[in-house]
Short mmCIF file of N, CA and C in Angstrom, two decimals:
data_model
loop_
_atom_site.label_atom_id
_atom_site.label_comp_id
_atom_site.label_asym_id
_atom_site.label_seq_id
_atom_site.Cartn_x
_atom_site.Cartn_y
_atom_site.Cartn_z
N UNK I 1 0.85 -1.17 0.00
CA UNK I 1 0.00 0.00 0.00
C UNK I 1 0.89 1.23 0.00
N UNK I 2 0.65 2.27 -0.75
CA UNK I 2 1.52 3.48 -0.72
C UNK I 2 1.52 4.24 0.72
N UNK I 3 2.63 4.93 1.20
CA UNK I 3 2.59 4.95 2.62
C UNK I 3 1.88 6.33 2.88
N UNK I 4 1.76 6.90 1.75
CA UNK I 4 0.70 8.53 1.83
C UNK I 4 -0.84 7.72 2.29
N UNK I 5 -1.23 6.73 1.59
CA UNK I 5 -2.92 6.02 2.17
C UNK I 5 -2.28 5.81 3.52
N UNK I 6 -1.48 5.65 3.93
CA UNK I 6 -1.37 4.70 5.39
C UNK I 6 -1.66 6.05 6.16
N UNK I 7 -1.00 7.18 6.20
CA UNK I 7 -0.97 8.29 7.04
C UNK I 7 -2.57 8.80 7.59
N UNK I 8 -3.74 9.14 6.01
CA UNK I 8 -5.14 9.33 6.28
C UNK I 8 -5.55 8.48 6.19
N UNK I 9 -6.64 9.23 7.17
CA UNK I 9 -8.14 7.44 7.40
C UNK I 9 -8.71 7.89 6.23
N UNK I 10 -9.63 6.75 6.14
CA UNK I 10 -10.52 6.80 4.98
C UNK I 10 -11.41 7.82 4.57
N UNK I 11 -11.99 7.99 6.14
CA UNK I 11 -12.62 9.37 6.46
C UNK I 11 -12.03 10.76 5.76
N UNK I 12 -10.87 10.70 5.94
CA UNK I 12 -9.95 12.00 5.48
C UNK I 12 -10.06 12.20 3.87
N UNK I 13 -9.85 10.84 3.60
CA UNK I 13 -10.08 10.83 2.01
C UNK I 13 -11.05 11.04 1.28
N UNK I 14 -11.51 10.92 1.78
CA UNK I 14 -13.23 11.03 1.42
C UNK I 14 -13.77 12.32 1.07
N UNK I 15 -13.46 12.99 2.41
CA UNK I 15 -13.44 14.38 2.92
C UNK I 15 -12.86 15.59 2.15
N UNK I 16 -11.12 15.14 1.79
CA UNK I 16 -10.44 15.21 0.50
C UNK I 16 -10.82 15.67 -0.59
N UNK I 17 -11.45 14.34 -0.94
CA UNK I 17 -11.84 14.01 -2.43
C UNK I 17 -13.13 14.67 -2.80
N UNK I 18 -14.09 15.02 -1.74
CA UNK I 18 -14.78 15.74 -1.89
C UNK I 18 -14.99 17.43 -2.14
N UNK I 19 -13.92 17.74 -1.25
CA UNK I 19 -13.60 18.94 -1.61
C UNK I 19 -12.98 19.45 -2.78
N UNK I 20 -12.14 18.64 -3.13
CA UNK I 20 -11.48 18.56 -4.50
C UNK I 20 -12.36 18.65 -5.66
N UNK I 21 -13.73 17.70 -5.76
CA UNK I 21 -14.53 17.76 -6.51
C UNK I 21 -15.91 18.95 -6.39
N UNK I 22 -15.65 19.59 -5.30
CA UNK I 22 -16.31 21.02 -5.14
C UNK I 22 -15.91 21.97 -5.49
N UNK I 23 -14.22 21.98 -5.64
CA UNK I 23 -13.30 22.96 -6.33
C UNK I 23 -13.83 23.48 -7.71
N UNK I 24 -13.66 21.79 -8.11
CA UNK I 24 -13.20 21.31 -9.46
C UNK I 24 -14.87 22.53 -10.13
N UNK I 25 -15.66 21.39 -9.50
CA UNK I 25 -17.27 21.95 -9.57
C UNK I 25 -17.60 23.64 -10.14
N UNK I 26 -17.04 23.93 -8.66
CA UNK I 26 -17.18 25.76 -8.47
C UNK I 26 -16.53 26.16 -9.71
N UNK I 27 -15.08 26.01 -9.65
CA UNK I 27 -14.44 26.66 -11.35
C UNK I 27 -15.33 26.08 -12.53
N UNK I 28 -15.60 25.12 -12.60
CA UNK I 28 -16.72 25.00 -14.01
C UNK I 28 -17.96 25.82 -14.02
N UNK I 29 -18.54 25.99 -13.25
CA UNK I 29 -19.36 27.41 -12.81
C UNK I 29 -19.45 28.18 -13.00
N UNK I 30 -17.99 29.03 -12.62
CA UNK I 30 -17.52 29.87 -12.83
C UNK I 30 -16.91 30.62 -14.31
N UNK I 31 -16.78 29.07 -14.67
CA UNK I 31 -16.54 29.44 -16.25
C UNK I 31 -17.60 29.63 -17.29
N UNK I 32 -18.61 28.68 -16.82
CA UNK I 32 -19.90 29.21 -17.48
C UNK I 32 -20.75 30.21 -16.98
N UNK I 33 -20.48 30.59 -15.73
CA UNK I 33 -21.00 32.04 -15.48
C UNK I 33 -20.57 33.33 -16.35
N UNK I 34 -19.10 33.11 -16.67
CA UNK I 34 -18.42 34.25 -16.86
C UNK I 34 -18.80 33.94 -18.25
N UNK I 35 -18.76 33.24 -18.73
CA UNK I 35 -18.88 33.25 -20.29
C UNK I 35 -20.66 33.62 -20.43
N UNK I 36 -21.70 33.37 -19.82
CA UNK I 36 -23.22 33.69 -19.54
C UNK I 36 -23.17 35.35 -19.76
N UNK I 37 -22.21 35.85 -18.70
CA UNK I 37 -22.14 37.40 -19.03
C UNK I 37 -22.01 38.08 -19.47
N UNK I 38 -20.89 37.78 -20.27
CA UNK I 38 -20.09 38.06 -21.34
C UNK I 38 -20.14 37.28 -23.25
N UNK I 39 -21.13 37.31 -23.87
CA UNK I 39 -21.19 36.24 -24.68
C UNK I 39 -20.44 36.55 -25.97
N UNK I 40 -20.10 35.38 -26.37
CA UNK I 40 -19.09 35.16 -27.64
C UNK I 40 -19.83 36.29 -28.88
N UNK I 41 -18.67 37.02 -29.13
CA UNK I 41 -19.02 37.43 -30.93
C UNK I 41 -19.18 36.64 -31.63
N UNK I 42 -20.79 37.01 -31.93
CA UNK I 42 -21.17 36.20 -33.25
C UNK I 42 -21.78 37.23 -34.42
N UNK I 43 -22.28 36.76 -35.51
CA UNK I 43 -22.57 37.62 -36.80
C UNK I 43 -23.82 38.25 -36.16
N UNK I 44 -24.29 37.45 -35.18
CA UNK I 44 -26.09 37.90 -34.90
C UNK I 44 -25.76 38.90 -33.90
N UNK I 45 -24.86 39.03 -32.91
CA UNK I 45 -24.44 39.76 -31.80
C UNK I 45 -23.73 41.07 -32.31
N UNK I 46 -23.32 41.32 -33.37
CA UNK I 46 -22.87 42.25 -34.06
C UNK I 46 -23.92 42.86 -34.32
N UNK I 47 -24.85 42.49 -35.41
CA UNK I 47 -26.11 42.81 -35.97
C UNK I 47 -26.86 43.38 -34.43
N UNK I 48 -26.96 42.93 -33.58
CA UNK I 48 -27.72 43.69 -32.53
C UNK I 48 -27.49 44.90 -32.01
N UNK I 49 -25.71 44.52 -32.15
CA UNK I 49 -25.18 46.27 -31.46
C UNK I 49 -25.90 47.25 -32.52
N UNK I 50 -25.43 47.53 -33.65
CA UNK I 50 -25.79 47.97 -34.66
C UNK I 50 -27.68 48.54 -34.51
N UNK I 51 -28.05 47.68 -34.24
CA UNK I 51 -29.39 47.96 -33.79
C UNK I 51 -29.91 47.95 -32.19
N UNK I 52 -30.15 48.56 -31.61
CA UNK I 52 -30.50 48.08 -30.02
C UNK I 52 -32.05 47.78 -29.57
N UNK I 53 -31.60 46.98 -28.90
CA UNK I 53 -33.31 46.49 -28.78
C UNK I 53 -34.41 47.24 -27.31
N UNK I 54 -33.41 47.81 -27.25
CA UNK I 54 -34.34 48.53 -26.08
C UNK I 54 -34.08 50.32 -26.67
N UNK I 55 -35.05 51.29 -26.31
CA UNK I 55 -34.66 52.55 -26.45
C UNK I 55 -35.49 53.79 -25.24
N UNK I 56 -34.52 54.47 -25.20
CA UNK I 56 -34.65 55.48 -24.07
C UNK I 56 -35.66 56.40 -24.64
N UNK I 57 -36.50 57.55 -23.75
CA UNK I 57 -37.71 58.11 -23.57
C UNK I 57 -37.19 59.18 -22.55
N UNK I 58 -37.91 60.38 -23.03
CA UNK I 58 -37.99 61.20 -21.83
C UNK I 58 -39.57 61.61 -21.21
N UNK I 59 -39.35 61.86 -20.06
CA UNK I 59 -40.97 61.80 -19.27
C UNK I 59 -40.83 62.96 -18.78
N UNK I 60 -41.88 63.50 -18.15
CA UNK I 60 -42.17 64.41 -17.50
C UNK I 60 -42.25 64.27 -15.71
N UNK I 61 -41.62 64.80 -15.01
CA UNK I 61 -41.81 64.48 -13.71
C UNK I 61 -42.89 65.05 -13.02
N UNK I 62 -42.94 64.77 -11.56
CA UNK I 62 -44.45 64.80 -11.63
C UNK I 62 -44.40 66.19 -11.04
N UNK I 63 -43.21 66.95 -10.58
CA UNK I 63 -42.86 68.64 -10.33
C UNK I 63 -43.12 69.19 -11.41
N UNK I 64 -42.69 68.70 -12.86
CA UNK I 64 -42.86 69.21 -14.08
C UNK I 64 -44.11 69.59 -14.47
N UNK I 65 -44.79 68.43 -14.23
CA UNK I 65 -46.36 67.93 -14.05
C UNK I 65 -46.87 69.07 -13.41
N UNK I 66 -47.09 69.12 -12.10
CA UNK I 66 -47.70 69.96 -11.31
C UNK I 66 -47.30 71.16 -11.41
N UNK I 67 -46.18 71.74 -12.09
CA UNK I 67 -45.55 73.41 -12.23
C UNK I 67 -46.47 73.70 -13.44
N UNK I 68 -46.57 72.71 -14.61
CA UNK I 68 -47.68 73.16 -15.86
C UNK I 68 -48.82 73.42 -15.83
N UNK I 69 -49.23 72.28 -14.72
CA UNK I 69 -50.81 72.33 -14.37
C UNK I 69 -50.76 73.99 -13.82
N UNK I 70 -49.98 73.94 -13.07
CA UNK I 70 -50.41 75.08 -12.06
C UNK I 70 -50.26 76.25 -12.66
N UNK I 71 -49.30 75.97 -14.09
CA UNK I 71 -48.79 77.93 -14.67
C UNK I 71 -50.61 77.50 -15.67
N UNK I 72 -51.21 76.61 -16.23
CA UNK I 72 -52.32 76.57 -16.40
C UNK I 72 -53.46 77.17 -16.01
N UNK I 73 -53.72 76.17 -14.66
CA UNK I 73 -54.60 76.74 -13.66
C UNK I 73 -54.67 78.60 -13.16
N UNK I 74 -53.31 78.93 -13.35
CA UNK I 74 -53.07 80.40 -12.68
C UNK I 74 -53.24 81.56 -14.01
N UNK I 75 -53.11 80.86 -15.00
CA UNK I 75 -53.30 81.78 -16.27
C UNK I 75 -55.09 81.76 -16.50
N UNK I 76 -55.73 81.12 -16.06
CA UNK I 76 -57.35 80.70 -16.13
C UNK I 76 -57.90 81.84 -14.94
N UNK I 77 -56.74 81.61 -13.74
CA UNK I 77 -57.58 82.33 -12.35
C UNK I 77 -57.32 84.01 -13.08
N UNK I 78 -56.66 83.80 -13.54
CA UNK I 78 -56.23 85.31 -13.69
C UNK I 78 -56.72 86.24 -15.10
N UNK I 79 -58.22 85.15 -15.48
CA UNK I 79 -59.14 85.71 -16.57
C UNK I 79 -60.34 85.38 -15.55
N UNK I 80 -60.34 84.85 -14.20
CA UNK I 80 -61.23 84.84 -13.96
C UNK I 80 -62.30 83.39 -14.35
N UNK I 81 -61.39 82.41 -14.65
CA UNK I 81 -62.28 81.41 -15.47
C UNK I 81 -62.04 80.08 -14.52
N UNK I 82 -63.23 79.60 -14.65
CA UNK I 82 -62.98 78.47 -13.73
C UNK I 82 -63.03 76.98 -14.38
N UNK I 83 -61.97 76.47 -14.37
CA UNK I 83 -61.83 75.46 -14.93
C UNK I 83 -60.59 74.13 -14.11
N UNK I 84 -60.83 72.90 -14.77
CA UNK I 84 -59.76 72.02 -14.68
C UNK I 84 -58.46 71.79 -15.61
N UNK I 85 -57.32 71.70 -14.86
CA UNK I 85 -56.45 71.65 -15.52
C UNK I 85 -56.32 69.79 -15.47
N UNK I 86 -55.59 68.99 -16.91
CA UNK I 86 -55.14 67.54 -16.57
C UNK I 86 -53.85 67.72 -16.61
N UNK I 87 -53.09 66.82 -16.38
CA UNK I 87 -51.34 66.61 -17.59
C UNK I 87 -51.06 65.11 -17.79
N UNK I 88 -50.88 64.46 -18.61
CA UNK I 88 -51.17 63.34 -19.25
C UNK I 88 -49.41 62.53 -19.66
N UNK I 89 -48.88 61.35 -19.14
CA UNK I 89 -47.63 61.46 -19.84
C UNK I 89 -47.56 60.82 -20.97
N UNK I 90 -46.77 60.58 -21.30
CA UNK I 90 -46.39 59.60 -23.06
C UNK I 90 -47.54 58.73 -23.36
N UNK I 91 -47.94 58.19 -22.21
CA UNK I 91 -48.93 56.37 -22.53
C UNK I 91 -50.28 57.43 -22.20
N UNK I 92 -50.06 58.38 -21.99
CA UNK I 92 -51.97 58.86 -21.63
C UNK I 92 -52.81 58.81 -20.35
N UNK I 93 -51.85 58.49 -19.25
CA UNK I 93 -51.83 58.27 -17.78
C UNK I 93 -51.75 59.33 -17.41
N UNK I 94 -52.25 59.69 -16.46
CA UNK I 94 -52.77 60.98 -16.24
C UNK I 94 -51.91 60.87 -14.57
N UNK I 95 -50.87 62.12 -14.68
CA UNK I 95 -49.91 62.69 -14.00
C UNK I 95 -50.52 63.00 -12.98
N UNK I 96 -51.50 64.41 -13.13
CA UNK I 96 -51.48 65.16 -12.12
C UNK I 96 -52.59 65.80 -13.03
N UNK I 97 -53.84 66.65 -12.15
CA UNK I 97 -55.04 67.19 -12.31
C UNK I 97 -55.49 67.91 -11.24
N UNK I 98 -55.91 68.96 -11.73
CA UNK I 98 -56.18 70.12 -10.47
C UNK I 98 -57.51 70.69 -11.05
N UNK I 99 -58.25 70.49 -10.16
CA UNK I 99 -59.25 71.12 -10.36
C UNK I 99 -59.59 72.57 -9.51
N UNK I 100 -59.76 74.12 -10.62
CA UNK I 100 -60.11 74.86 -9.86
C UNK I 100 -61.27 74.88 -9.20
N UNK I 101 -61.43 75.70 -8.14
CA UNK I 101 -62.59 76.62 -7.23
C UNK I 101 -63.86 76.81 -8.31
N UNK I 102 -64.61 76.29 -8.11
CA UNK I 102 -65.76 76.34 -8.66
C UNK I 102 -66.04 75.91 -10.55
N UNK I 103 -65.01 74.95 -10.99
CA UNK I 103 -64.84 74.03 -12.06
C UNK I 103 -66.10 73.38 -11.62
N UNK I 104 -66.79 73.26 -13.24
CA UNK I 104 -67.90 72.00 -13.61
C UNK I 104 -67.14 70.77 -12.97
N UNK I 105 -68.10 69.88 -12.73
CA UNK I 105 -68.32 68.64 -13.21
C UNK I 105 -67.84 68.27 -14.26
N UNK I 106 -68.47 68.39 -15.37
CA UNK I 106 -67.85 67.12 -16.34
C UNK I 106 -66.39 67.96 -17.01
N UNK I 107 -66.07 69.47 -16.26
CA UNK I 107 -64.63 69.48 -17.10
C UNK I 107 -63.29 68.46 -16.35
N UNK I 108 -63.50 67.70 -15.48
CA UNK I 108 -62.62 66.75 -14.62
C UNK I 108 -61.94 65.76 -16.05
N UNK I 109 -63.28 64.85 -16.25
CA UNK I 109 -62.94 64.12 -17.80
C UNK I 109 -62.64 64.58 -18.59
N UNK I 110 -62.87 65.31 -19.45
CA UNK I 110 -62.97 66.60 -20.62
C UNK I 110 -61.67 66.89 -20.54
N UNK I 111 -61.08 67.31 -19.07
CA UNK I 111 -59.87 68.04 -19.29
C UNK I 111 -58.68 66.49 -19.33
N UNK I 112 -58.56 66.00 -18.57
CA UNK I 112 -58.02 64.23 -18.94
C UNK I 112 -57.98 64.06 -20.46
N UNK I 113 -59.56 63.90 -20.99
CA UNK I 113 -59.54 63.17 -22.56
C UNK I 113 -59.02 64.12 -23.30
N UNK I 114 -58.96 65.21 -22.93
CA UNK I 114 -58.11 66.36 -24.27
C UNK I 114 -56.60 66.03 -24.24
N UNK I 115 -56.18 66.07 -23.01
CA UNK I 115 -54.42 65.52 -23.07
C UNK I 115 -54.56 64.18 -23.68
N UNK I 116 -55.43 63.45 -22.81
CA UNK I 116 -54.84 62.26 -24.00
C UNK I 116 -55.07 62.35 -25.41
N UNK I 117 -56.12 63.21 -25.70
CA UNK I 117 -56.15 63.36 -27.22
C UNK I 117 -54.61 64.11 -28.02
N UNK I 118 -54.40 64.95 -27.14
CA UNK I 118 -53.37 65.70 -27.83
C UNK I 118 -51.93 64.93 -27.77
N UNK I 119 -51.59 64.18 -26.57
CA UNK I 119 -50.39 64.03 -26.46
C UNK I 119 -50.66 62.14 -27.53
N UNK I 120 -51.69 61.36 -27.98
CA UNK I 120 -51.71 60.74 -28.83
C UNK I 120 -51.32 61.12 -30.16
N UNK I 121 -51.54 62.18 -30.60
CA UNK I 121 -51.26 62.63 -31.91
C UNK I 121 -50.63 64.01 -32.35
N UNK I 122 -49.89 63.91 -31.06
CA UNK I 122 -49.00 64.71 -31.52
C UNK I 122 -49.05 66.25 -31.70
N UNK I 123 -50.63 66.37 -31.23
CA UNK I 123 -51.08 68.15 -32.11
C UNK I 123 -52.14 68.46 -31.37
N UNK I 124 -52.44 69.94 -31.28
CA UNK I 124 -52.99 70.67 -30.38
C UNK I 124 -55.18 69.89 -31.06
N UNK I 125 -55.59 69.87 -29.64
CA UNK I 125 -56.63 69.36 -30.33
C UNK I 125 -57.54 70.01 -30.93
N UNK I 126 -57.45 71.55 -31.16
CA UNK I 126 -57.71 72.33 -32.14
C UNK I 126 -57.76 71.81 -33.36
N UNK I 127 -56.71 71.17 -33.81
CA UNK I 127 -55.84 71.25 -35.12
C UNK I 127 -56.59 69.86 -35.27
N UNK I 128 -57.05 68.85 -34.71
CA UNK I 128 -57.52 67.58 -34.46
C UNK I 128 -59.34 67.57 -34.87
N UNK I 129 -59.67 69.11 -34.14
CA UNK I 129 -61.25 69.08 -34.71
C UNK I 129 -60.84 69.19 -36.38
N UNK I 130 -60.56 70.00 -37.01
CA UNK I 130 -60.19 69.97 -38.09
C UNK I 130 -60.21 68.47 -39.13
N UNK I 131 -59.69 67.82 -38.55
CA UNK I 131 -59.43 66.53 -39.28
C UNK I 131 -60.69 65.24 -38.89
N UNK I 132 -61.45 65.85 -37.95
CA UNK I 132 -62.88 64.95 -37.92
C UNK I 132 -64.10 65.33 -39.45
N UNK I 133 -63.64 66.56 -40.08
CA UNK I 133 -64.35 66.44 -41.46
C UNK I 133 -63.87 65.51 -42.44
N UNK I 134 -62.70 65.16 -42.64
CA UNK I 134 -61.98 64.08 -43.29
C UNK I 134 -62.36 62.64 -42.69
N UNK I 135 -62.03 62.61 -41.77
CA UNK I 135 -62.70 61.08 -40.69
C UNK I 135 -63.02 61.56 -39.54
N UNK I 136 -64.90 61.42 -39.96
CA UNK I 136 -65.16 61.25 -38.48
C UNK I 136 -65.55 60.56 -37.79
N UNK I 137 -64.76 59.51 -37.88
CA UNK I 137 -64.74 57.86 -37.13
C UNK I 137 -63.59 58.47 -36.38
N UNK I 138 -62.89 59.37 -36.19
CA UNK I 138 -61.97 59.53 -35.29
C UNK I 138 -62.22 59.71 -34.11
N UNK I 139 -63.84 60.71 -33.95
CA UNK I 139 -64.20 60.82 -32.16
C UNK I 139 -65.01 59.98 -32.20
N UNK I 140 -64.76 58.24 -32.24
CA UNK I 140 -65.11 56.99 -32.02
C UNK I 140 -63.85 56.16 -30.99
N UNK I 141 -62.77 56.59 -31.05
CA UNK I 141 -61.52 56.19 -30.53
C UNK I 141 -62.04 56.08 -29.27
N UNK I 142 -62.01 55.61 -27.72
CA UNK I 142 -62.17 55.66 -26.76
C UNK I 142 -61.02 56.25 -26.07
N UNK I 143 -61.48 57.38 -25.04
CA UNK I 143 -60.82 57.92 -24.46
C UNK I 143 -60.30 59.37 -25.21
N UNK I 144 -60.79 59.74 -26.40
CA UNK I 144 -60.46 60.77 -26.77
C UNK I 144 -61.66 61.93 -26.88
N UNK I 145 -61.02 63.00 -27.00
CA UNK I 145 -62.53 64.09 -27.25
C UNK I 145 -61.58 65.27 -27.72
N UNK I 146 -62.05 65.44 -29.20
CA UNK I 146 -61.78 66.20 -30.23
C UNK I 146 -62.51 67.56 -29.93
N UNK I 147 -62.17 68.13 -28.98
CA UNK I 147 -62.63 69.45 -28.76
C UNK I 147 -60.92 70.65 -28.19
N UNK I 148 -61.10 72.10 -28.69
CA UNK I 148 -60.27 72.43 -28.30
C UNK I 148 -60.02 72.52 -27.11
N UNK I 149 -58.86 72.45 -26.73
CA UNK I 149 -58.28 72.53 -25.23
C UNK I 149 -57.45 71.79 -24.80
N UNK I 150 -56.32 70.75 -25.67
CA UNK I 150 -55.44 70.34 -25.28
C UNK I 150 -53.85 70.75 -26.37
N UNK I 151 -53.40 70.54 -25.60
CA UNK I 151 -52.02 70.67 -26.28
C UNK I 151 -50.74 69.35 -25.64
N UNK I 152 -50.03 68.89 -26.57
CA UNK I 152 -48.76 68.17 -26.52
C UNK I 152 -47.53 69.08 -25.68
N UNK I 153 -47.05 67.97 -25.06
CA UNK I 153 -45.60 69.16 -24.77
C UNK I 153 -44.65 67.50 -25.78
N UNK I 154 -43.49 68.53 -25.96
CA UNK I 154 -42.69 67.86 -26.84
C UNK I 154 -41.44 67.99 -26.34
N UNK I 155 -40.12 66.73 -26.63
CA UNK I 155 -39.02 67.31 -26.41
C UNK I 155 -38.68 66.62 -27.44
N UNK I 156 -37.47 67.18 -27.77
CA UNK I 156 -37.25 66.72 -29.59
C UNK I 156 -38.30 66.00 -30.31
N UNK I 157 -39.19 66.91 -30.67
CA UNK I 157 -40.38 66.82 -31.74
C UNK I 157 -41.05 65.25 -31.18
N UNK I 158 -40.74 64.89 -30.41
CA UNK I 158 -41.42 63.79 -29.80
C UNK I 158 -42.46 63.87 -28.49
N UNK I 159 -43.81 63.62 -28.74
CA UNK I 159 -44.56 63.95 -27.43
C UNK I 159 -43.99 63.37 -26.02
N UNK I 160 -44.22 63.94 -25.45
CA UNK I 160 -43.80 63.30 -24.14
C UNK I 160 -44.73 63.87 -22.96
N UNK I 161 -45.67 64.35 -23.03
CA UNK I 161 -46.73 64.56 -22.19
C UNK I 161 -48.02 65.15 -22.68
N UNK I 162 -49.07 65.44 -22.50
CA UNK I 162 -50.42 66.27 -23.16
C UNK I 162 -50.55 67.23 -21.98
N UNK I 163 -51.44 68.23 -22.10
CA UNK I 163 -52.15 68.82 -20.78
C UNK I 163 -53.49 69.18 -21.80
N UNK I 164 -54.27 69.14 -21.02
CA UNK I 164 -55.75 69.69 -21.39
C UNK I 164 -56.66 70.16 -20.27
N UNK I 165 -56.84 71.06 -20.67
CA UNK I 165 -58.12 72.25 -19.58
C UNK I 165 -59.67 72.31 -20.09
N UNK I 166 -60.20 72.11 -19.26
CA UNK I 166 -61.71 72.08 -19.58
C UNK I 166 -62.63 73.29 -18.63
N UNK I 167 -63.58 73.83 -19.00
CA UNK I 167 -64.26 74.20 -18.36
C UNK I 167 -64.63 75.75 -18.39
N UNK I 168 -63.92 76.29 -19.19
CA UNK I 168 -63.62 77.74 -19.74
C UNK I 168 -64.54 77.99 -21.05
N UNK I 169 -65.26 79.26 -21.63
CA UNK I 169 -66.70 79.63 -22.41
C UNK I 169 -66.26 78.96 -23.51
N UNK I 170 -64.92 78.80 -24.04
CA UNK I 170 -64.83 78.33 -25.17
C UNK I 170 -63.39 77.03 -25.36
N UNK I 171 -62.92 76.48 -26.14
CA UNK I 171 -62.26 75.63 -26.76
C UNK I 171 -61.38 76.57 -26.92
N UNK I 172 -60.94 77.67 -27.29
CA UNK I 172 -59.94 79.16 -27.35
C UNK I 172 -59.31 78.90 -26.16
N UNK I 173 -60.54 79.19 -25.57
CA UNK I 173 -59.68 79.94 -24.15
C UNK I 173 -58.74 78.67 -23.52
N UNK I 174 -59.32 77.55 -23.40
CA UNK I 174 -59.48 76.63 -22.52
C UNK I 174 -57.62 76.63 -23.61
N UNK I 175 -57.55 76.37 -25.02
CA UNK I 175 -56.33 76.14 -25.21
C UNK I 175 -55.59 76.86 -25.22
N UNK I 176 -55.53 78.07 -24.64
CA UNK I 176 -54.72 79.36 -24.14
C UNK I 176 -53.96 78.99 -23.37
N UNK I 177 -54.85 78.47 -21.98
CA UNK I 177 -54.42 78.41 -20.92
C UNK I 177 -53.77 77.11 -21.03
N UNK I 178 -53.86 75.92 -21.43
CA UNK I 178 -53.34 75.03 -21.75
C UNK I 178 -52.00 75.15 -22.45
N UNK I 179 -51.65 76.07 -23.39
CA UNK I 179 -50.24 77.03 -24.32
C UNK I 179 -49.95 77.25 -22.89
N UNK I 180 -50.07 77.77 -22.02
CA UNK I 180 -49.39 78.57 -20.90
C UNK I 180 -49.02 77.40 -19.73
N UNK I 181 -49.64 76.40 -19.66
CA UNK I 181 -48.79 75.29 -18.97
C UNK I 181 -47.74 74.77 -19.79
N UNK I 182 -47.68 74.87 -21.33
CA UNK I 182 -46.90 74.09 -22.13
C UNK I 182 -45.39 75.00 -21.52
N UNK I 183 -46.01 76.37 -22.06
CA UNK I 183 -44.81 77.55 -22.27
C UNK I 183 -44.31 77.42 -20.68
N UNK I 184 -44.61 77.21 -19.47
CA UNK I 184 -44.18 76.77 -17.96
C UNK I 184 -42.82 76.40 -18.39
N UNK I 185 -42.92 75.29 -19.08
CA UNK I 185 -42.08 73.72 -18.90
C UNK I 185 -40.92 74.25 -20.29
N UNK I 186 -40.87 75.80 -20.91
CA UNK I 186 -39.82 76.05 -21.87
C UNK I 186 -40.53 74.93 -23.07
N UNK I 187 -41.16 74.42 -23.36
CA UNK I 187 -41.50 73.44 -24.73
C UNK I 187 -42.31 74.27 -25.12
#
């Protein structure tokens, strides 16, 4: 018998050999971890950089939000008009909404569905009644209302929020004051 077996018990060897094969284990692991993270150049992995599959967005915060509403709301108090302000972000989710001192009823919705109308397409919903003589299956869409009083805010020509005010004598006014939350936020 070799005199290195004579020295450990069996126990030891065992013990040994096991650890050895936990070593062994862990570094193979380790090698397919690291390679998991890091993956081989291939023709298809090239082709992806080149294209990326995810892409960045800018939003409106909800200070941003509430400074528009409010240069809104304060351009309305200060004709004397009582109305709701909405602000709406990219998806049409509605930020932040203030309703003034003695605002209707139904301008709460009204002022909501105008941002989402506007910040969907891009354009003041002025410019949107306009295009219901061409199709007017358009105020069929749910969730929209083709009346003036909303406007898009944009940052590089890309919407990135709506606001819409309701509740003011006319569709004018209401998108005045709505221009004046935009103009808040520098867009």
């Amino acid at each position: 018998m070799n005199p290195v077996h004579k020295k450990f018990s069996r126990r030891a060897r065992v013990a040994t050999g096991g650890a050895v094969l936990a070593v062994v284990a862990l570094a193979g692991f380790g090698a397919v971890s690291a390679n998991a993270s890091s993956p081989a150049t291939t023709p298809s992995a090239a082709t992806s950089a080149a294209a990326p599959a995810t892409t960045t967005s800018t939003h409106l915060t909800i200070d941003a939000a509430t400074e528009a509403a409010r240069a809104a709301l304060d351009a309305a108090e200060k004709e004397n008009q009582r109305v709701t302000v909405a602000v709406v972000d990219r998806n049409g989710n509605t930020v932040v909404t203030l309703r003034g001192d003695g605002a209707g009823p139904q301008s709460y919705e009204s002022a909501e569905r105008k941002a989402f109308t506007a910040v969907s397409w891009n354009a003041p919903t002025s410019q949107l009644t306009e295009r219901l003589q061409q199709t007017p299956n358009l105020k069929d869409i749910p969730g929209t209302l083709f009346l003036a009083g909303g406007v898009p805010v944009t940052a590089g020509n890309a919407p990135i929020a709506g606001i819409g005010v309701a509740g003011a004598p006319s569709g004018a006014l209401d998108e005045k004051f709505a221009q004046a939350g935009a103009l808040a936020l520098g867009r």
